[in-house]
Each structure stands twice: as structure tokens, then as C-alpha cells.
Amino acid sequence: VVRMYHRYGDTCQAAADKCFNPIRKAELEKMAEVCHWIAENPSRDFVDAIQNFWFYWMMITHGTAPLGRFDQFMYPFYKKSKENGMTDADILEYIECLRIKVMQFNFVSGNAKQRDKWAGMARWNNCVIGGVDENGNDATNELSYLILDSAYEIRTPHFTITIRVNENTPLKLIHEGMKVVKTGLGMPAFVSDKSYIQ
């Protein structure tokens, strides 16, 4: 895995070296730096963490592999990036890119016939947001809303989204979830935290 991260970094740097567009060149150089850093070091911010998440998720995905409680485990990195000057619009763009990458990912191993057989099938790579923390307090945060915004703007069927609803779930989160449902995407799902915990 470490070698793979470095290979991606080398590929990004090689592309940057050949790039004449200064904006794209800077993007590629940043991508190279991130890939090399996370190959052997902890994530420093949201950009590192989402790239790290993608590589790790890509390596373990065979069939239905959920994204987990994304708004919870990514929140410390979100806060760090916000402290460092990133905007919610910047972070939203990364989440939207993740939606596109999940859609592009072909996890079916085997030959072309196997891939053709499963083409277009639902993968249910589900992202869970909201819910409660270990003390029973509502765990909704800014990322919960950005994940819904990503589905509203990038209307791909994957990754799917589930909102864990508890007695203290903000009404705003329910409303934002319903706004996405109204698009016809068929998500998010709303599940009872109390029921699932029991």
C-alpha cells in the first residue's frame, strides 16, 4: 500500500512536470505532495484524510463496502482545514469528487463478462450521517450537511446516504435530507437511532 501511494505521487509529479497551465500544475503538485506524505505519515487535514480514505477504501472494496460514519471520523480533519483557511465550498468540492470516484469504481474482479454481468447494479456503498455519540448526544455536525449538499449538487446514485435520526436530531438536518429526497435520487434513508441501538 505504501508503494502504491508513492506511485500515485510520482505519477502526479510527472504530470505536473509536463503541465503548462499554472493552476493545474499547482493542483498536480499538491496531489503529489499529499500522496507522498500520507504514504508514511498521519493525515494532517481534510485533504490528506479524504485522499487517505479513498486509497484505503479502494484497497478494501469488494462488493458492498460502506463509507461508515463519514461525518464523525472526518470531522477532526474538517476542523483542522477550516482553521487553516479552507472554506466549506472547498471541502464540499472534495466530497463531490469522492461521489464521482465512487461512481467510477469498478470493484468486480474477473474478466469482462463478469464486469458486464454486474454493470449498472446497485453497490450500496453507504455513508451514514447524524446519529448520537457514545454519550447519547446528537452527533450532527457541519460535515453532515456538506454530505447532503454533495448529493444535491452531484446527483449520482452512489454513494448512498443514511441519516440516523434521534430525539435531538436538528430539524434543519431533516429538512436538508428531504430536499435531497425531492430530487428523486431515492436518498437519504432515515433510520431510527433508538431502534438500531436497541
PDB file of C-alpha atoms in Angstrom:
ATOM      1  CA  VAL A   1       0.000   0.000   0.000  1.00  0.00           C
ATOM      2  CA  VAL A   2       2.834   2.392   0.826  1.00  0.00           C
ATOM      3  CA  ARG A   3       4.419   1.710  -2.572  1.00  0.00           C
ATOM      4  CA  MET A   4       1.053   2.320  -4.244  1.00  0.00           C
ATOM      5  CA  TYR A   5       0.646   5.720  -2.507  1.00  0.00           C
ATOM      6  CA  HIS A   6       4.135   6.720  -3.667  1.00  0.00           C
ATOM      7  CA  ARG A   7       3.419   5.536  -7.234  1.00  0.00           C
ATOM      8  CA  TYR A   8       0.359   7.806  -7.352  1.00  0.00           C
ATOM      9  CA  GLY A   9       2.520  10.649  -6.018  1.00  0.00           C
ATOM     10  CA  ASP A  10       5.178  10.007  -8.666  1.00  0.00           C
ATOM     11  CA  THR A  11       2.520   9.938 -11.401  1.00  0.00           C
ATOM     12  CA  CYS A  12       1.053  13.247 -10.215  1.00  0.00           C
ATOM     13  CA  GLN A  13       4.512  14.832 -10.117  1.00  0.00           C
ATOM     14  CA  ALA A  14       5.340  13.549 -13.615  1.00  0.00           C
ATOM     15  CA  ALA A  15       2.088  15.063 -14.898  1.00  0.00           C
ATOM     16  CA  ALA A  16       2.887  18.347 -13.116  1.00  0.00           C
ATOM     17  CA  ASP A  17       6.341  18.468 -14.720  1.00  0.00           C
ATOM     18  CA  LYS A  18       4.736  18.314 -18.182  1.00  0.00           C
ATOM     19  CA  CYS A  19       1.898  20.734 -17.412  1.00  0.00           C
ATOM     20  CA  PHE A  20       1.984  24.293 -18.768  1.00  0.00           C
ATOM     21  CA  ASN A  21      -1.236  25.512 -17.117  1.00  0.00           C
ATOM     22  CA  PRO A  22      -0.050  27.069 -13.823  1.00  0.00           C
ATOM     23  CA  ILE A  23      -3.335  26.384 -11.990  1.00  0.00           C
ATOM     24  CA  ARG A  24      -3.444  22.714 -12.981  1.00  0.00           C
ATOM     25  CA  LYS A  25       0.308  22.378 -12.351  1.00  0.00           C
ATOM     26  CA  ALA A  26      -0.173  23.597  -8.765  1.00  0.00           C
ATOM     27  CA  GLU A  27      -3.064  21.141  -8.281  1.00  0.00           C
ATOM     28  CA  LEU A  28      -0.958  18.235  -9.529  1.00  0.00           C
ATOM     29  CA  GLU A  29       1.987  19.243  -7.338  1.00  0.00           C
ATOM     30  CA  LYS A  30      -0.317  19.423  -4.305  1.00  0.00           C
ATOM     31  CA  MET A  31      -1.715  15.971  -5.173  1.00  0.00           C
ATOM     32  CA  ALA A  32       1.827  14.575  -5.452  1.00  0.00           C
ATOM     33  CA  GLU A  33       2.832  16.093  -2.122  1.00  0.00           C
ATOM     34  CA  VAL A  34      -0.272  14.696  -0.393  1.00  0.00           C
ATOM     35  CA  CYS A  35       0.193  11.193  -1.816  1.00  0.00           C
ATOM     36  CA  HIS A  36       3.850  11.061  -0.732  1.00  0.00           C
ATOM     37  CA  TRP A  37       3.043  12.447   2.720  1.00  0.00           C
ATOM     38  CA  ILE A  38       0.177  10.093   3.564  1.00  0.00           C
ATOM     39  CA  ALA A  39       2.130   7.077   2.342  1.00  0.00           C
ATOM     40  CA  GLU A  40       4.078   7.092   5.593  1.00  0.00           C
ATOM     41  CA  ASN A  41       2.561   9.780   7.833  1.00  0.00           C
ATOM     42  CA  PRO A  42      -0.764  10.571   9.535  1.00  0.00           C
ATOM     43  CA  SER A  43      -3.232  12.829   7.755  1.00  0.00           C
ATOM     44  CA  ARG A  44      -2.714  16.499   8.593  1.00  0.00           C
ATOM     45  CA  ASP A  45      -6.024  17.923   7.367  1.00  0.00           C
ATOM     46  CA  PHE A  46      -9.179  17.172   5.364  1.00  0.00           C
ATOM     47  CA  VAL A  47      -7.337  16.971   2.021  1.00  0.00           C
ATOM     48  CA  ASP A  48      -4.901  14.371   3.372  1.00  0.00           C
ATOM     49  CA  ALA A  49      -7.680  12.479   5.122  1.00  0.00           C
ATOM     50  CA  ILE A  50     -10.049  12.233   2.153  1.00  0.00           C
ATOM     51  CA  GLN A  51      -7.205  11.087  -0.121  1.00  0.00           C
ATOM     52  CA  ASN A  52      -6.154   8.569   2.526  1.00  0.00           C
ATOM     53  CA  PHE A  53      -9.772   7.420   2.863  1.00  0.00           C
ATOM     54  CA  TRP A  54     -10.082   6.947  -0.903  1.00  0.00           C
ATOM     55  CA  PHE A  55      -6.900   4.882  -1.191  1.00  0.00           C
ATOM     56  CA  TYR A  56      -7.804   2.711   1.789  1.00  0.00           C
ATOM     57  CA  TRP A  57     -11.427   2.276   0.698  1.00  0.00           C
ATOM     58  CA  MET A  58     -10.267   1.410  -2.840  1.00  0.00           C
ATOM     59  CA  MET A  59      -7.971  -1.291  -1.457  1.00  0.00           C
ATOM     60  CA  ILE A  60     -10.643  -2.987   0.688  1.00  0.00           C
ATOM     61  CA  THR A  61     -13.695  -2.650  -1.571  1.00  0.00           C
ATOM     62  CA  HIS A  62     -15.027  -5.954  -2.826  1.00  0.00           C
ATOM     63  CA  GLY A  63     -18.766  -5.743  -3.271  1.00  0.00           C
ATOM     64  CA  THR A  64     -20.602  -3.692  -0.695  1.00  0.00           C
ATOM     65  CA  ALA A  65     -18.130  -1.695   1.399  1.00  0.00           C
ATOM     66  CA  PRO A  66     -19.739   1.157   3.339  1.00  0.00           C
ATOM     67  CA  LEU A  67     -18.164   4.546   3.887  1.00  0.00           C
ATOM     68  CA  GLY A  68     -19.130   4.328   7.564  1.00  0.00           C
ATOM     69  CA  ARG A  69     -19.913   7.314   9.795  1.00  0.00           C
ATOM     70  CA  PHE A  70     -18.034   9.651   7.494  1.00  0.00           C
ATOM     71  CA  ASP A  71     -19.149  12.872   9.194  1.00  0.00           C
ATOM     72  CA  GLN A  72     -17.803  11.572  12.506  1.00  0.00           C
ATOM     73  CA  PHE A  73     -14.349  10.233  11.676  1.00  0.00           C
ATOM     74  CA  MET A  74     -13.602  13.017   9.167  1.00  0.00           C
ATOM     75  CA  TYR A  75     -14.739  15.838  11.459  1.00  0.00           C
ATOM     76  CA  PRO A  76     -11.393  16.465  13.229  1.00  0.00           C
ATOM     77  CA  PHE A  77      -9.744  16.860   9.808  1.00  0.00           C
ATOM     78  CA  TYR A  78     -12.564  19.162   8.676  1.00  0.00           C
ATOM     79  CA  LYS A  79     -11.971  21.382  11.721  1.00  0.00           C
ATOM     80  CA  LYS A  80      -8.216  21.450  11.104  1.00  0.00           C
ATOM     81  CA  SER A  81      -8.693  22.508   7.473  1.00  0.00           C
ATOM     82  CA  LYS A  82     -11.182  25.195   8.470  1.00  0.00           C
ATOM     83  CA  GLU A  83      -8.637  26.545  10.983  1.00  0.00           C
ATOM     84  CA  ASN A  84      -6.098  26.618   8.142  1.00  0.00           C
ATOM     85  CA  GLY A  85      -8.366  28.724   5.909  1.00  0.00           C
ATOM     86  CA  MET A  86     -10.266  26.208   3.784  1.00  0.00           C
ATOM     87  CA  THR A  87     -13.890  27.123   3.130  1.00  0.00           C
ATOM     88  CA  ASP A  88     -16.918  24.860   3.224  1.00  0.00           C
ATOM     89  CA  ALA A  89     -17.097  25.286  -0.569  1.00  0.00           C
ATOM     90  CA  ASP A  90     -13.543  23.899  -0.874  1.00  0.00           C
ATOM     91  CA  ILE A  91     -14.373  20.932   1.341  1.00  0.00           C
ATOM     92  CA  LEU A  92     -17.672  20.322  -0.465  1.00  0.00           C
ATOM     93  CA  GLU A  93     -15.781  20.045  -3.749  1.00  0.00           C
ATOM     94  CA  TYR A  94     -13.624  17.248  -2.303  1.00  0.00           C
ATOM     95  CA  ILE A  95     -16.724  15.366  -1.110  1.00  0.00           C
ATOM     96  CA  GLU A  96     -18.299  15.819  -4.542  1.00  0.00           C
ATOM     97  CA  CYS A  97     -15.151  14.425  -6.154  1.00  0.00           C
ATOM     98  CA  LEU A  98     -15.444  11.429  -3.824  1.00  0.00           C
ATOM     99  CA  ARG A  99     -19.022  10.863  -5.074  1.00  0.00           C
ATOM    100  CA  ILE A 100     -17.721  10.806  -8.638  1.00  0.00           C
ATOM    101  CA  LYS A 101     -14.823   8.476  -7.772  1.00  0.00           C
ATOM    102  CA  VAL A 102     -17.153   6.008  -6.037  1.00  0.00           C
ATOM    103  CA  MET A 103     -19.350   6.025  -9.156  1.00  0.00           C
ATOM    104  CA  GLN A 104     -16.335   5.337 -11.395  1.00  0.00           C
ATOM    105  CA  PHE A 105     -15.013   2.493  -9.277  1.00  0.00           C
ATOM    106  CA  ASN A 106     -15.458  -0.945 -10.820  1.00  0.00           C
ATOM    107  CA  PHE A 107     -14.962  -3.385  -7.969  1.00  0.00           C
ATOM    108  CA  VAL A 108     -15.932  -6.521  -9.911  1.00  0.00           C
ATOM    109  CA  SER A 109     -12.903  -8.740 -10.256  1.00  0.00           C
ATOM    110  CA  GLY A 110     -12.565 -11.249 -13.046  1.00  0.00           C
ATOM    111  CA  ASN A 111     -12.989 -10.958 -16.759  1.00  0.00           C
ATOM    112  CA  ALA A 112     -15.003  -8.634 -18.988  1.00  0.00           C
ATOM    113  CA  LYS A 113     -18.028 -10.956 -18.897  1.00  0.00           C
ATOM    114  CA  GLN A 114     -18.184 -10.652 -15.106  1.00  0.00           C
ATOM    115  CA  ARG A 115     -17.963  -6.871 -15.318  1.00  0.00           C
ATOM    116  CA  ASP A 116     -20.678  -6.764 -17.989  1.00  0.00           C
ATOM    117  CA  LYS A 117     -22.896  -9.019 -15.881  1.00  0.00           C
ATOM    118  CA  TRP A 118     -22.759  -6.651 -12.903  1.00  0.00           C
ATOM    119  CA  ALA A 119     -22.702  -3.342 -14.812  1.00  0.00           C
ATOM    120  CA  GLY A 120     -25.289  -0.896 -13.509  1.00  0.00           C
ATOM    121  CA  MET A 121     -26.070  -2.904 -10.386  1.00  0.00           C
ATOM    122  CA  ALA A 122     -26.505  -1.080  -7.078  1.00  0.00           C
ATOM    123  CA  ARG A 123     -23.419  -1.199  -4.874  1.00  0.00           C
ATOM    124  CA  TRP A 124     -24.829   0.334  -1.688  1.00  0.00           C
ATOM    125  CA  ASN A 125     -21.622   1.988  -0.578  1.00  0.00           C
ATOM    126  CA  ASN A 126     -23.469   3.749   2.204  1.00  0.00           C
ATOM    127  CA  CYS A 127     -22.424   6.882   4.076  1.00  0.00           C
ATOM    128  CA  VAL A 128     -24.054   7.302   7.490  1.00  0.00           C
ATOM    129  CA  ILE A 129     -24.519  10.769   8.974  1.00  0.00           C
ATOM    130  CA  GLY A 130     -26.003  12.194  12.159  1.00  0.00           C
ATOM    131  CA  GLY A 131     -26.957   9.877  14.996  1.00  0.00           C
ATOM    132  CA  VAL A 132     -25.635  10.025  18.510  1.00  0.00           C
ATOM    133  CA  ASP A 133     -22.186   9.893  20.036  1.00  0.00           C
ATOM    134  CA  GLU A 134     -21.002   7.446  22.694  1.00  0.00           C
ATOM    135  CA  ASN A 135     -22.727   9.550  25.378  1.00  0.00           C
ATOM    136  CA  GLY A 136     -26.078   9.662  23.600  1.00  0.00           C
ATOM    137  CA  ASN A 137     -25.703  13.290  22.458  1.00  0.00           C
ATOM    138  CA  ASP A 138     -26.677  14.281  18.935  1.00  0.00           C
ATOM    139  CA  ALA A 139     -23.614  13.979  16.699  1.00  0.00           C
ATOM    140  CA  THR A 140     -24.760  16.105  13.747  1.00  0.00           C
ATOM    141  CA  ASN A 141     -22.009  18.461  12.574  1.00  0.00           C
ATOM    142  CA  GLU A 142     -21.135  20.691   9.623  1.00  0.00           C
ATOM    143  CA  LEU A 143     -19.956  17.732   7.556  1.00  0.00           C
ATOM    144  CA  SER A 144     -23.386  16.097   7.897  1.00  0.00           C
ATOM    145  CA  TYR A 145     -24.830  18.992   5.898  1.00  0.00           C
ATOM    146  CA  LEU A 146     -21.995  19.085   3.367  1.00  0.00           C
ATOM    147  CA  ILE A 147     -22.511  15.395   2.590  1.00  0.00           C
ATOM    148  CA  LEU A 148     -26.178  16.114   1.829  1.00  0.00           C
ATOM    149  CA  ASP A 149     -25.146  19.132  -0.259  1.00  0.00           C
ATOM    150  CA  SER A 150     -22.805  16.909  -2.280  1.00  0.00           C
ATOM    151  CA  ALA A 151     -25.689  14.593  -3.214  1.00  0.00           C
ATOM    152  CA  TYR A 152     -27.919  17.561  -4.035  1.00  0.00           C
ATOM    153  CA  GLU A 153     -25.331  19.029  -6.401  1.00  0.00           C
ATOM    154  CA  ILE A 154     -23.787  15.805  -7.778  1.00  0.00           C
ATOM    155  CA  ARG A 155     -26.847  13.629  -8.349  1.00  0.00           C
ATOM    156  CA  THR A 156     -25.191  10.263  -8.697  1.00  0.00           C
ATOM    157  CA  PRO A 157     -26.807   7.164  -7.165  1.00  0.00           C
ATOM    158  CA  HIS A 158     -23.632   6.341  -5.227  1.00  0.00           C
ATOM    159  CA  PHE A 159     -22.523   6.759  -2.589  1.00  0.00           C
ATOM    160  CA  THR A 160     -25.842   6.313  -0.810  1.00  0.00           C
ATOM    161  CA  ILE A 161     -26.607   8.267   2.366  1.00  0.00           C
ATOM    162  CA  THR A 162     -28.426   7.310   5.557  1.00  0.00           C
ATOM    163  CA  ILE A 163     -29.408   9.791   8.271  1.00  0.00           C
ATOM    164  CA  ARG A 164     -29.505   8.351  11.781  1.00  0.00           C
ATOM    165  CA  VAL A 165     -32.411  10.147  13.475  1.00  0.00           C
ATOM    166  CA  ASN A 166     -32.644  10.571  17.244  1.00  0.00           C
ATOM    167  CA  GLU A 167     -34.831  12.658  19.554  1.00  0.00           C
ATOM    168  CA  ASN A 168     -32.398  15.583  19.295  1.00  0.00           C
ATOM    169  CA  THR A 169     -31.655  15.497  15.565  1.00  0.00           C
ATOM    170  CA  PRO A 170     -31.832  19.100  14.319  1.00  0.00           C
ATOM    171  CA  LEU A 171     -34.930  19.782  12.255  1.00  0.00           C
ATOM    172  CA  LYS A 172     -32.611  21.504   9.770  1.00  0.00           C
ATOM    173  CA  LEU A 173     -30.906  18.166   9.033  1.00  0.00           C
ATOM    174  CA  ILE A 174     -34.279  16.513   8.372  1.00  0.00           C
ATOM    175  CA  HIS A 175     -35.265  19.391   6.066  1.00  0.00           C
ATOM    176  CA  GLU A 176     -31.960  19.244   4.182  1.00  0.00           C
ATOM    177  CA  GLY A 177     -32.363  15.482   3.817  1.00  0.00           C
ATOM    178  CA  MET A 178     -35.891  15.931   2.454  1.00  0.00           C
ATOM    179  CA  LYS A 179     -34.587  18.490  -0.040  1.00  0.00           C
ATOM    180  CA  VAL A 180     -32.312  15.771  -1.455  1.00  0.00           C
ATOM    181  CA  VAL A 181     -35.167  13.230  -1.443  1.00  0.00           C
ATOM    182  CA  LYS A 182     -37.236  15.689  -3.535  1.00  0.00           C
ATOM    183  CA  THR A 183     -34.637  15.471  -6.324  1.00  0.00           C
ATOM    184  CA  GLY A 184     -35.738  11.872  -6.976  1.00  0.00           C
ATOM    185  CA  LEU A 185     -32.377  10.352  -6.009  1.00  0.00           C
ATOM    186  CA  GLY A 186     -34.068   7.995  -3.557  1.00  0.00           C
ATOM    187  CA  MET A 187     -31.857   9.092  -0.690  1.00  0.00           C
ATOM    188  CA  PRO A 188     -31.121   9.723   2.051  1.00  0.00           C
ATOM    189  CA  ALA A 189     -32.693   6.931   4.034  1.00  0.00           C
ATOM    190  CA  PHE A 190     -33.916   7.914   7.516  1.00  0.00           C
ATOM    191  CA  VAL A 191     -33.379   5.325  10.257  1.00  0.00           C
ATOM    192  CA  SER A 192     -34.270   5.390  13.940  1.00  0.00           C
ATOM    193  CA  ASP A 193     -31.142   5.542  16.062  1.00  0.00           C
ATOM    194  CA  LYS A 194     -33.020   4.261  19.114  1.00  0.00           C
ATOM    195  CA  SER A 195     -34.320   1.239  17.220  1.00  0.00           C
ATOM    196  CA  TYR A 196     -30.920   0.371  15.752  1.00  0.00           C
ATOM    197  CA  ILE A 197     -29.095   0.807  19.057  1.00  0.00           C
ATOM    198  CA  GLN A 198     -31.583  -1.477  20.820  1.00  0.00           C
TER     199      GLN A 198
END
